[in-house]
Short mmCIF file of C-alpha atoms in Angstrom, two decimals:
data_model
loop_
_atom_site.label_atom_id
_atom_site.label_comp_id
_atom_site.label_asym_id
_atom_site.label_seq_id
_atom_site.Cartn_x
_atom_site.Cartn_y
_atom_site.Cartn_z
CA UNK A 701 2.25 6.58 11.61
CA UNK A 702 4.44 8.70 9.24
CA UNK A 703 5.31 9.05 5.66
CA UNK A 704 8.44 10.28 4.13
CA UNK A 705 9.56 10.55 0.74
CA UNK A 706 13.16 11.83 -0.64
CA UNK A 707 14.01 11.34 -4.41
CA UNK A 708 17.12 11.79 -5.92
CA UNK A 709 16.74 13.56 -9.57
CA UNK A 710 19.84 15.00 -12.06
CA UNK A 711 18.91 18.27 -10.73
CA UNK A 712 18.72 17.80 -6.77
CA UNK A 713 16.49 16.50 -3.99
CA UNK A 714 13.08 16.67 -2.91
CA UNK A 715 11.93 15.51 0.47
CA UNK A 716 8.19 14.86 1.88
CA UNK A 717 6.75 14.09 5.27
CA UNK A 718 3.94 14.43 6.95
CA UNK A 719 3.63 15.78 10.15
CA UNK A 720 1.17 13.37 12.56
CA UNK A 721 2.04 11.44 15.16
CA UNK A 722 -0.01 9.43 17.06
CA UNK A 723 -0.34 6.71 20.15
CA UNK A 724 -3.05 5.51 20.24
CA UNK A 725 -6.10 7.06 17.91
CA UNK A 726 -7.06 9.60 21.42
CA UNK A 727 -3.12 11.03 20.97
CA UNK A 728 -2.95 12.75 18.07
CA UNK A 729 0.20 15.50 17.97
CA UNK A 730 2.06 17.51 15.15
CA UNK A 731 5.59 17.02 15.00
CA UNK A 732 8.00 17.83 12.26
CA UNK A 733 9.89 15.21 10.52
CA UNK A 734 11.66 16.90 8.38
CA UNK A 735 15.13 18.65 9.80
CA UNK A 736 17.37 20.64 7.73
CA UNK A 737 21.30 21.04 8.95
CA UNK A 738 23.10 23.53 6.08
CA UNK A 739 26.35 25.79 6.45
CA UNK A 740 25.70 27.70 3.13
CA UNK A 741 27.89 27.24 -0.06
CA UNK A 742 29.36 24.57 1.47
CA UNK A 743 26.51 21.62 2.24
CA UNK A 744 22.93 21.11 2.50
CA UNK A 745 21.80 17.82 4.68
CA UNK A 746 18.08 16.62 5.04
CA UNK A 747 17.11 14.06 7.59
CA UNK A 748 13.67 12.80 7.75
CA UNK A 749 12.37 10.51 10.49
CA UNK A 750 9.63 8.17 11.01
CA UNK A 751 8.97 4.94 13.90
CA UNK A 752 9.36 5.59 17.55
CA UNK A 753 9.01 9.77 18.44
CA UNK A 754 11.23 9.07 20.96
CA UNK A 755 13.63 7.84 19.80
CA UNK A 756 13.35 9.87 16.45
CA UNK A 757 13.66 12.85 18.61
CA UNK A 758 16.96 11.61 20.50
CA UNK A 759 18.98 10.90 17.54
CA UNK A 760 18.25 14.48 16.26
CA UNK A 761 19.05 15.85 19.68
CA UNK A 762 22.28 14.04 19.82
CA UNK A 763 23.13 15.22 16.11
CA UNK A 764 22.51 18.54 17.13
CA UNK A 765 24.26 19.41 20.17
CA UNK A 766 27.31 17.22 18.08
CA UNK A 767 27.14 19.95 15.54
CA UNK A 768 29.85 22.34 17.40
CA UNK A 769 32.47 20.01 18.78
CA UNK A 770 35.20 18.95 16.70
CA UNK A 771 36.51 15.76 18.66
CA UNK A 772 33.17 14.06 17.65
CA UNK A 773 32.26 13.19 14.11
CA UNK A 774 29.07 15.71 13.15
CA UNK A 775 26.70 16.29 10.35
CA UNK A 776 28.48 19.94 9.50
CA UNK A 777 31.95 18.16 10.07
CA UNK A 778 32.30 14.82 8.12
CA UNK A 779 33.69 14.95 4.84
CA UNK A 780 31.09 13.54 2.85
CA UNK A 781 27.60 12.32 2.47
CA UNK A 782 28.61 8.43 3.30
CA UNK A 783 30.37 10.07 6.79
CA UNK A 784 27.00 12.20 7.60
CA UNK A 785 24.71 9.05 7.26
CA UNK A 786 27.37 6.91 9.70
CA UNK A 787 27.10 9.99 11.76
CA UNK A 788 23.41 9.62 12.20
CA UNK A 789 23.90 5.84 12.28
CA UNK A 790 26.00 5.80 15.49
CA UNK A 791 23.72 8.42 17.05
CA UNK A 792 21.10 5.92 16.73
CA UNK A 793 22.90 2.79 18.01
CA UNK A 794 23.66 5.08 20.91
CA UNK A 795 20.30 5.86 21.69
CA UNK A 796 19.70 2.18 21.05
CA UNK A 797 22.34 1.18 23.85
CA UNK A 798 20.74 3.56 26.41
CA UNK A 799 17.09 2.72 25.78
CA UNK A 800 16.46 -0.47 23.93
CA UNK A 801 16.35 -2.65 27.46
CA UNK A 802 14.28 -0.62 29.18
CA UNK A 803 11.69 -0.52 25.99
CA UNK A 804 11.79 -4.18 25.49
CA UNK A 805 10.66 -4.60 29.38
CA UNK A 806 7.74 -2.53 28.21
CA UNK A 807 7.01 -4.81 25.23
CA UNK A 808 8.19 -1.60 22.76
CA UNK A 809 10.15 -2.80 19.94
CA UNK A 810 13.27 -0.36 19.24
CA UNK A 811 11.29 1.05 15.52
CA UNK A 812 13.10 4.00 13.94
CA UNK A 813 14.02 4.20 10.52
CA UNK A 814 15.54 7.57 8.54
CA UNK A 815 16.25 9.05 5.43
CA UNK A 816 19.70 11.39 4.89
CA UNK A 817 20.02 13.10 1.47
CA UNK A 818 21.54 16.40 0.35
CA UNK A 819 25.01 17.41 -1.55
CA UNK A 820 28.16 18.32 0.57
CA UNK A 821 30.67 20.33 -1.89
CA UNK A 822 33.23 18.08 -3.59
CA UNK A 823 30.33 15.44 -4.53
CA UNK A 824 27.28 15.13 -6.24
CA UNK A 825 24.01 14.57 -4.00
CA UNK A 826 23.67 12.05 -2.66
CA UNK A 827 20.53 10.35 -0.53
CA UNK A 828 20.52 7.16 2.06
CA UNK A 829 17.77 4.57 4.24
CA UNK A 830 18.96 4.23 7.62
CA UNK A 831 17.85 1.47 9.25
CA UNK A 832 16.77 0.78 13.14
CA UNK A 833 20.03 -0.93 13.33
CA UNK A 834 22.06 1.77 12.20
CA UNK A 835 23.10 0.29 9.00
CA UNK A 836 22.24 1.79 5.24
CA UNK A 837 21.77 1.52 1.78
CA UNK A 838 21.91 4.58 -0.39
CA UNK A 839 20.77 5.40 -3.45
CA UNK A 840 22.27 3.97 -6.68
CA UNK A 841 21.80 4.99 -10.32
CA UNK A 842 18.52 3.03 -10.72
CA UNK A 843 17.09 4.15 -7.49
CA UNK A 844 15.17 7.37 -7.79
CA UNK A 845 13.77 7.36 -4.12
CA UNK A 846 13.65 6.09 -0.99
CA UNK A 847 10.06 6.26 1.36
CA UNK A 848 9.57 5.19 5.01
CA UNK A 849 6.60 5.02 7.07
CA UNK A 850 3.89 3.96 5.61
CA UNK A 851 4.87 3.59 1.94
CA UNK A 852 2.42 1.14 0.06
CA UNK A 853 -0.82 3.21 -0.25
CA UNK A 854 1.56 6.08 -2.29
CA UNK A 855 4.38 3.84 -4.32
CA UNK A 856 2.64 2.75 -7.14
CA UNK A 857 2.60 6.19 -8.76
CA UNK A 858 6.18 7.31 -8.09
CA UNK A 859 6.99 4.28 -9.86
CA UNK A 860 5.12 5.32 -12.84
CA UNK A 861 6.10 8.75 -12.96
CA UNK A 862 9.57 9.47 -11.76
CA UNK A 863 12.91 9.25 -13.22
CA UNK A 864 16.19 10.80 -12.63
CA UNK A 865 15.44 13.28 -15.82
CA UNK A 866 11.93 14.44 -13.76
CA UNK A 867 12.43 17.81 -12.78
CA UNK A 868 12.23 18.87 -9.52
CA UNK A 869 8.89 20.73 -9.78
CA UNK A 870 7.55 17.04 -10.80
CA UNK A 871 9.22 15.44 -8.71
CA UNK A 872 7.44 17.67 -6.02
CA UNK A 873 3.92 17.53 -7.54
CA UNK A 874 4.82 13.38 -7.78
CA UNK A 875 5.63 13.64 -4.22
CA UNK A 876 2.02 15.43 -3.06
CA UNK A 877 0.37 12.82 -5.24
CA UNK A 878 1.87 9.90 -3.03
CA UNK A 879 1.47 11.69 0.17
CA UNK A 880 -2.67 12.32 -1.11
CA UNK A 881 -3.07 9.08 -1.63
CA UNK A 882 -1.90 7.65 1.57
CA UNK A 883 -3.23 10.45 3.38
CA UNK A 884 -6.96 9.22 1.89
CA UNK A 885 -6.31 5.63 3.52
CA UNK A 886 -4.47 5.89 6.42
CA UNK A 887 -5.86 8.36 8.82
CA UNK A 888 -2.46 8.49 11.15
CA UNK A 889 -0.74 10.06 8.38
CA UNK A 890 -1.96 13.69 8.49
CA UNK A 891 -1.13 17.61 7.30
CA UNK A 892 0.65 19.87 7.46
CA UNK A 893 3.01 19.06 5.23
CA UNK A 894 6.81 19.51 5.35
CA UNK A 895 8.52 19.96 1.37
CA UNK A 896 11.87 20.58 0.85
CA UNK A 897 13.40 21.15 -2.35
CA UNK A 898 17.44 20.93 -2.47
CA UNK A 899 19.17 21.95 -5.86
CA UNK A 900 21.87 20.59 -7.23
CA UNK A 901 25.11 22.62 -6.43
CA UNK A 902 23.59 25.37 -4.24
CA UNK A 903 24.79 23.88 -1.03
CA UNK A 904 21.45 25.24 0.26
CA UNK A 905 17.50 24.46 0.46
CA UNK A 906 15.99 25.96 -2.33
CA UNK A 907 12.50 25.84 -0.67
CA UNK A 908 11.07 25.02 2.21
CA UNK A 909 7.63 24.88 2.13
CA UNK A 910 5.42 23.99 5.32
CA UNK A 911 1.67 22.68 3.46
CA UNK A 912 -1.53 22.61 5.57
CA UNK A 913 -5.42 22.64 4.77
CA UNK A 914 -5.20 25.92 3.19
CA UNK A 915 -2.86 25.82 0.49
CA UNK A 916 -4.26 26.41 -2.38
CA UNK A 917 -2.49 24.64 -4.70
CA UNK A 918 -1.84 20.97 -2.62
CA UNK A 919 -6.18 21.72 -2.44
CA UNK A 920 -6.01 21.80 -6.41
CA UNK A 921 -3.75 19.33 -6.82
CA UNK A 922 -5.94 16.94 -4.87
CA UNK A 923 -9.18 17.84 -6.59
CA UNK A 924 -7.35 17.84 -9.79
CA UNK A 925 -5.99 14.49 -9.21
CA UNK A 926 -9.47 12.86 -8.46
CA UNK A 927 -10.75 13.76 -11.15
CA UNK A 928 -8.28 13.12 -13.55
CA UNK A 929 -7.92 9.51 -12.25
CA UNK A 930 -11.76 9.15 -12.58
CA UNK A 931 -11.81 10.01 -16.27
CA UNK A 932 -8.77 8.38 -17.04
CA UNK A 933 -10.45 5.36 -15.82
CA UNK A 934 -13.43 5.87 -17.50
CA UNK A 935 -11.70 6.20 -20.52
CA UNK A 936 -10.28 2.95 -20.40
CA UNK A 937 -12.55 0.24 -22.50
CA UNK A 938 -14.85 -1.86 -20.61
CA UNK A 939 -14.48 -5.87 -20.83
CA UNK A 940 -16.78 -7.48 -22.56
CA UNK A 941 -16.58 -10.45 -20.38
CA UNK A 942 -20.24 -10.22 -19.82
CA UNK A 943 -21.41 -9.85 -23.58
CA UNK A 944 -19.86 -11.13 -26.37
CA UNK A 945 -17.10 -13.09 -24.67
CA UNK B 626 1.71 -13.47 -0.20
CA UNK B 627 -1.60 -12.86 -2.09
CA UNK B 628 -3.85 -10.09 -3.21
CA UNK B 629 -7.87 -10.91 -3.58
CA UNK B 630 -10.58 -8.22 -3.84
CA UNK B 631 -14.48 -8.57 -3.75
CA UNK B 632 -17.02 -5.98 -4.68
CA UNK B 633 -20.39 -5.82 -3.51
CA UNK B 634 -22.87 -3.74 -5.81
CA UNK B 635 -26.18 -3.10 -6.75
CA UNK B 636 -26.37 -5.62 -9.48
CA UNK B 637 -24.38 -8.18 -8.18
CA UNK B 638 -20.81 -9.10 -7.15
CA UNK B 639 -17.00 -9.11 -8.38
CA UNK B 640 -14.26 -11.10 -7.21
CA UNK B 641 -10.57 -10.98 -8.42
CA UNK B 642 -7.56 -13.11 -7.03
CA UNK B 643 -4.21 -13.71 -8.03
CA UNK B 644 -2.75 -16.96 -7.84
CA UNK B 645 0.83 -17.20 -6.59
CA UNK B 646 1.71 -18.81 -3.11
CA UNK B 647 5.45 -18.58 -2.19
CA UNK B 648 7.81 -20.11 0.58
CA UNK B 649 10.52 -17.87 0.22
CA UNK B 650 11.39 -16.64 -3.75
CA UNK B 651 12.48 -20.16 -4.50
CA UNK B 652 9.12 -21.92 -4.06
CA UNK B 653 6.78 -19.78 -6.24
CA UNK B 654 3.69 -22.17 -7.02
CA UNK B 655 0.42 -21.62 -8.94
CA UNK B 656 -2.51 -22.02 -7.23
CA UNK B 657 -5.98 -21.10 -7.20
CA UNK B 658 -7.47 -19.01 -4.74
CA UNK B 659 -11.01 -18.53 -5.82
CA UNK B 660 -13.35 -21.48 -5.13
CA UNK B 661 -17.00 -21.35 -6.34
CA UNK B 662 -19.86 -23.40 -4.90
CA UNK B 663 -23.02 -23.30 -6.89
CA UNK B 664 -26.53 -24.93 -7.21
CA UNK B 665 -28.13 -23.60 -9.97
CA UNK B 666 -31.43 -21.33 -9.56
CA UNK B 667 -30.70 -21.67 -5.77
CA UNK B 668 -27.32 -20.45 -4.64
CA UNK B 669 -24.04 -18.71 -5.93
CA UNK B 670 -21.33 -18.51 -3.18
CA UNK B 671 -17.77 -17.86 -3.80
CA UNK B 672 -14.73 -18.01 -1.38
CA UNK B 673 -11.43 -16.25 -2.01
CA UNK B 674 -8.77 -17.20 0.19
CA UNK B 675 -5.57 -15.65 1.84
CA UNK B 676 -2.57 -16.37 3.99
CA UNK B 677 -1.01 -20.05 5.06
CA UNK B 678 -1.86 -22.25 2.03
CA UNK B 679 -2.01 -25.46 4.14
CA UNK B 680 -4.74 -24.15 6.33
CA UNK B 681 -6.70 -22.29 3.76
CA UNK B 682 -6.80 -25.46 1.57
CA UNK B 683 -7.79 -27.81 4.32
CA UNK B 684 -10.48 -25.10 5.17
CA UNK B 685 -11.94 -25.85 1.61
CA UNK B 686 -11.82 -29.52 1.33
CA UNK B 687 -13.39 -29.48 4.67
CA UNK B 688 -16.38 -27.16 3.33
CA UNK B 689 -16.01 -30.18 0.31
CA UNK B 690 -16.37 -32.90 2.31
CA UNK B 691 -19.70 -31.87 4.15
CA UNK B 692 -21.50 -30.69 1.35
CA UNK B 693 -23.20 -33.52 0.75
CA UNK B 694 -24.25 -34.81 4.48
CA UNK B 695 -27.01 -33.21 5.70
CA UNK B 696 -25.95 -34.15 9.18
CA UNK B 697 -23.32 -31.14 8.80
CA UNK B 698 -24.27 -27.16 8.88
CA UNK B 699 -22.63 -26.83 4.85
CA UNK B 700 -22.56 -24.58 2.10
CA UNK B 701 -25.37 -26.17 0.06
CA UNK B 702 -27.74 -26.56 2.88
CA UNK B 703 -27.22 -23.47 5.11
CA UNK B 704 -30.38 -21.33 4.72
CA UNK B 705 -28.21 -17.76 4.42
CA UNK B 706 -25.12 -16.51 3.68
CA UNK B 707 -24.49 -15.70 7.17
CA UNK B 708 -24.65 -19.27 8.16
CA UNK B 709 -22.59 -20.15 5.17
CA UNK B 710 -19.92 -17.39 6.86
CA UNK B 711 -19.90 -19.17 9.91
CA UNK B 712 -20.21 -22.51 7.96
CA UNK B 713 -16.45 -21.43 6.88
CA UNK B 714 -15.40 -19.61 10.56
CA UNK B 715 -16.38 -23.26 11.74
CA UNK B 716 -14.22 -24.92 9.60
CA UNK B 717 -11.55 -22.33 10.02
CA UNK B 718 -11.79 -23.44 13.94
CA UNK B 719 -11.48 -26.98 13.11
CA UNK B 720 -8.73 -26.72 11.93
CA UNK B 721 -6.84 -24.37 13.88
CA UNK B 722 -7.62 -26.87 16.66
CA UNK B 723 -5.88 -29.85 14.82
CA UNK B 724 -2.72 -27.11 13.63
CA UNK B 725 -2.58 -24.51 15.70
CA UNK B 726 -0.47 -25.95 18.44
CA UNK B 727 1.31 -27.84 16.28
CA UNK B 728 2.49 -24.60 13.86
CA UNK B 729 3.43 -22.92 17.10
CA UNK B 730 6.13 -25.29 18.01
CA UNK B 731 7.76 -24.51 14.69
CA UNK B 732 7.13 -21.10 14.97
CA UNK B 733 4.70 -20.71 12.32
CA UNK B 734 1.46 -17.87 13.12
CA UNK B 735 -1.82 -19.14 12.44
CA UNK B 736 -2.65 -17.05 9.57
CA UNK B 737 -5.56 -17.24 7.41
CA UNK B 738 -8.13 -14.95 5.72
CA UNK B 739 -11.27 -15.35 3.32
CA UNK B 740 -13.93 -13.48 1.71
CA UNK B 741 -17.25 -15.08 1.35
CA UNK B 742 -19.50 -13.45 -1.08
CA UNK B 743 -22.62 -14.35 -3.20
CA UNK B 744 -26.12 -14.93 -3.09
CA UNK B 745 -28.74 -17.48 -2.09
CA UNK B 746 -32.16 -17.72 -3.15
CA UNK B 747 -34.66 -15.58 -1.10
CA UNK B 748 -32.14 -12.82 0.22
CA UNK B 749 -29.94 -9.76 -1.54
CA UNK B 750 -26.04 -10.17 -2.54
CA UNK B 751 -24.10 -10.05 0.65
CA UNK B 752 -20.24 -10.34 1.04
CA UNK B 753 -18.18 -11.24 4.00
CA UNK B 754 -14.47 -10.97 5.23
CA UNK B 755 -13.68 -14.02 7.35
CA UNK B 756 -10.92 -13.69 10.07
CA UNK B 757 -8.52 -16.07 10.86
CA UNK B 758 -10.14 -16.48 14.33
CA UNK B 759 -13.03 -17.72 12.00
CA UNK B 760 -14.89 -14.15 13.24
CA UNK B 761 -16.26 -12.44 10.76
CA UNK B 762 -17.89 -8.49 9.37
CA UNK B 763 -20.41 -8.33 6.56
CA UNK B 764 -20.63 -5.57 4.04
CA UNK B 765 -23.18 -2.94 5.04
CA UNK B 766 -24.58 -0.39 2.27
CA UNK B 767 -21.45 1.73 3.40
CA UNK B 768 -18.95 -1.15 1.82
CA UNK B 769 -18.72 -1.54 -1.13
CA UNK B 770 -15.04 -3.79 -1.00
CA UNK B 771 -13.68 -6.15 1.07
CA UNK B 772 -9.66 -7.27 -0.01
CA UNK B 773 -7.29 -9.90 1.53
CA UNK B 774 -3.55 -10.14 1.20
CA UNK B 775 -1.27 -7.39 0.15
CA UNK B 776 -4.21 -4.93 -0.05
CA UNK B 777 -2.79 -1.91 -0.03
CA UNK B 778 -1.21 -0.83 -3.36
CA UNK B 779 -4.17 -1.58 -4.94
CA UNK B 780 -6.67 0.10 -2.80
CA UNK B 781 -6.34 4.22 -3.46
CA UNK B 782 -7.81 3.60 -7.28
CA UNK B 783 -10.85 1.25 -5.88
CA UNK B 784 -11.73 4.29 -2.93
CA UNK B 785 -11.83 6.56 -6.15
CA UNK B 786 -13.90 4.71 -8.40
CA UNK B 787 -16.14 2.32 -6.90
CA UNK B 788 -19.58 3.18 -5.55
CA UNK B 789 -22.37 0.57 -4.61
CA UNK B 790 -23.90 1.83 -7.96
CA UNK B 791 -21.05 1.23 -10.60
CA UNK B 792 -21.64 -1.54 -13.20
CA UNK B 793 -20.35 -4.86 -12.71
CA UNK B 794 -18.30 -4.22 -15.98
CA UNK B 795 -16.47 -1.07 -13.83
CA UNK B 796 -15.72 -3.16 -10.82
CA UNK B 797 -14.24 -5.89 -12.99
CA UNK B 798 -12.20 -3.06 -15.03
CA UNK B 799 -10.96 -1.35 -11.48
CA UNK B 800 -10.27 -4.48 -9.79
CA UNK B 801 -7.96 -5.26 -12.62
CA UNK B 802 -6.57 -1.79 -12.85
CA UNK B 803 -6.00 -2.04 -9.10
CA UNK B 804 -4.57 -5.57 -9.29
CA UNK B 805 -2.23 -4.35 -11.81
CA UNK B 806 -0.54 -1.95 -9.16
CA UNK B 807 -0.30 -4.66 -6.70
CA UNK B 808 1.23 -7.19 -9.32
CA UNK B 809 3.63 -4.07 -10.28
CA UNK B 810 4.69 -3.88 -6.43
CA UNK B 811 4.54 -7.15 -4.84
CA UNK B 812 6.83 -9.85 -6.80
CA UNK B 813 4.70 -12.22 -4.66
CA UNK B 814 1.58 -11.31 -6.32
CA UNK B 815 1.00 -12.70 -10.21
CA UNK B 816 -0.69 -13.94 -12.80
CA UNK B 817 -2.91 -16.02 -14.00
CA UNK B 818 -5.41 -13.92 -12.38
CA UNK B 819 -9.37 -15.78 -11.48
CA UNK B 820 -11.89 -13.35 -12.26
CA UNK B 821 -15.68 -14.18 -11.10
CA UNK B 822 -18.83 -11.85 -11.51
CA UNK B 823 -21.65 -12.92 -10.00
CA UNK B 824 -24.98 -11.23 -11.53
CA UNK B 825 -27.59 -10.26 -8.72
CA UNK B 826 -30.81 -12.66 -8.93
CA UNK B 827 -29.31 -15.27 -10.97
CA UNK B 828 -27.97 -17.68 -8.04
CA UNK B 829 -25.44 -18.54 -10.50
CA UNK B 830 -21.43 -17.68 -11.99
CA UNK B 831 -22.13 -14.84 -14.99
CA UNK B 832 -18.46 -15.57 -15.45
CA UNK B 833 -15.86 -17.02 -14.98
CA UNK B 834 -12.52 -16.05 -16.83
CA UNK B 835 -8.64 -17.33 -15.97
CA UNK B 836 -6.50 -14.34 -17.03
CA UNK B 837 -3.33 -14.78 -18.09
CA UNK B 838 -0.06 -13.04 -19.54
CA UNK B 839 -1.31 -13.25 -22.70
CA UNK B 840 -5.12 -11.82 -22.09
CA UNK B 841 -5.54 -9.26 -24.61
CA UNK B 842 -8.02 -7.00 -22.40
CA UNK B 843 -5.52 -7.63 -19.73
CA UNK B 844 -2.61 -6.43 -21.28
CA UNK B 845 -4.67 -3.53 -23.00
CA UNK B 846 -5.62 -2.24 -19.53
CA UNK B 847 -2.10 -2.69 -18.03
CA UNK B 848 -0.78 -0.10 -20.80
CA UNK B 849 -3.74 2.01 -21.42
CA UNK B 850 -3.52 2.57 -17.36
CA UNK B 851 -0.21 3.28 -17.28
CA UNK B 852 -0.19 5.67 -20.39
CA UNK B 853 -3.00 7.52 -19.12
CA UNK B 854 -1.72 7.76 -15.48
CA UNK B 855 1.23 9.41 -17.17
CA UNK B 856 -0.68 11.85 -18.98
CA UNK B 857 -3.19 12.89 -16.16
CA UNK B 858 0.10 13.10 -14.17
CA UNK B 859 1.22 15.46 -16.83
CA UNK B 860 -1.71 17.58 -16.84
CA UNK B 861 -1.88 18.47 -13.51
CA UNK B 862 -0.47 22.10 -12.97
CA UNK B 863 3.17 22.54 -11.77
CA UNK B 864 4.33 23.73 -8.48
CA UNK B 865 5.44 27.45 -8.41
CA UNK B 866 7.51 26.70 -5.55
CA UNK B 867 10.96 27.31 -7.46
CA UNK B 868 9.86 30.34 -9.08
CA UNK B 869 7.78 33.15 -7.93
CA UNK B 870 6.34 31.71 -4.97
#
């Protein structure tokens, strides 16, 4: 399992993912899901992954070796942010065309779902869900994120907390709460940790920030955070439904 | 869809269910999902109920219908609440062999789930969650919870808080607080909410309270939660990552 977040703030992007992958609880394995494709000054693109590794891994391949020929349609290329998400799109109905049969004679369902953000010059950043089919949605003025993987356990408090005014430092601390949260209930999602934080208008990652075990403040941040929610619901009045009522 | 939790503690038991059922977002019904069977001074047993409506419902009037023939294993006779569990795994079986087959032509999954929880004279509080194979797992000391339904918004917060020795005023608060996430996530999940505390050693309902919109403790927690979320959210330190990290 995987989760990936990306919100989409006033002042820029941050992205989240996790980094475990797993078939089967005796095939654990760290991979990245996080890839960064920038030409400096000019555009900044983040693609996170989550579903089939395979198949994950394909689409990024294809994007990749795209990168340096002009007769195809590539991320450092296209025009704009709409272009770069069709771009990864069609790499994935192309891996879909060359290996959906043969998974569906293995009983694998084709599973892949992605997340493009970042800011190409000429436009404001921009962030998009791509879906197993290769279709999208992207983000609108009254969508401040987009999660896939395993999003329930760590939604609830994003949706309390973040706006497109949050600034990017708590929009990254909102993001770590999430990911601790699902990281306490669903044992397939697993550190290190992958952050990227993306200004707005620097055509560049501002920081990218790989969190394991160790770091010391992701540790405080998760002590912190227990704590705080235990007091804060301590705080809260009891019902009387067994007194008075 | 549905969200029901039950907590088993040291003093006795909470249960908390929603009470929406939908068929798409144009057939949104009310309907209860918490049933309580009771002899006073003898037995307390309470069934929550989750998934396909028509087979949870004929699962209860089934458990209805042989309470009073003591030909029948049923829930007032059964000497324990394991055989009360597999009083309702029986009837679960019944009636997936009268529907099953038939569901399947239409391409409808068999898809049921309860919790079974309470107490019965001569034995400690014990809670069960009841598979729609009519299998079933009982609560050890380690388990304090059992949910059904859309469980997982609401679980981080009950992880946090709830220990086999918190007060049956805590669980009620936290299964509210976490209810309120789930409501807050899952249009399918609402209101009016059927709370039930059981009191250990009293082989009777403590309480039983239908909460609705306009609940005042209800609507207290819901914004107190929120509020204080916010704050603790607050609190927590910043990120250096943008500065001089």
């Amino acid at each position: 399992m995987t989760y990936c977040v990306a919100m989409l703030l006033d002042t820029g992007l941050v992205f989240l993912s996790d980094s475990r992958t797993s078939a089967g609880v005796d095939q654990i394995n760290t991979f990245r899901k996080t890839i960064v494709f920038q030409k400096p000054d000019e555009r900044v693109l983040v693609l996170q992954t989550a579903g089939n590794l395979a198949i994950t891994q394909a689409v990024v391949s294809m994007l990749r070796e795209k990168l340096d020929s002009p007769e195809h349609a590539n991320l450092y290329g296209c025009a704009n942010l709409f272009e770069a998400a069709c771009c990864v799109g069609d790499a994935l109905r192309e891996v879909h065309r060359r290996d959906a049969a043969s998974l569906r004679e293995f009983g694998v369902e084709f599973n892949a779902s992605l997340i493009l953000g970042g800011q190409i010059r000429g436009e404001p950043p921009r962030l998009f869900s791509i879906y197993s089919a290769g279709n999208f949605i992207e983000a609108t003025p009254d969508t401040t994120y987009f999660q896939i993987g395993e999003s329930k356990y760590g939604k609830p408090i994003i949706d309390r907390v973040i706006r497109r005014s949050s600034s990017l430092n708590e929009a990254a601390k909102c993001a770590l709460v999430s990911m601790d949260s699902t990281i306490r209930s669903n044992l397939s999602v697993g550190l290190p940790l992958d952050l990227v934080i993306v200004r707005r208008d620097q055509y560049t990652v501002a920081r990218h920030v790989s969190i394991g075990d160790d770091d010391p403040y992701f540790r405080g941040i998760r002590a912190r955070w227990s704590e705080a929610l235990r007091e804060a619901f301590a705080q809260l009045p009891d019902p009387d439904w067994l007194t008075t009522r």
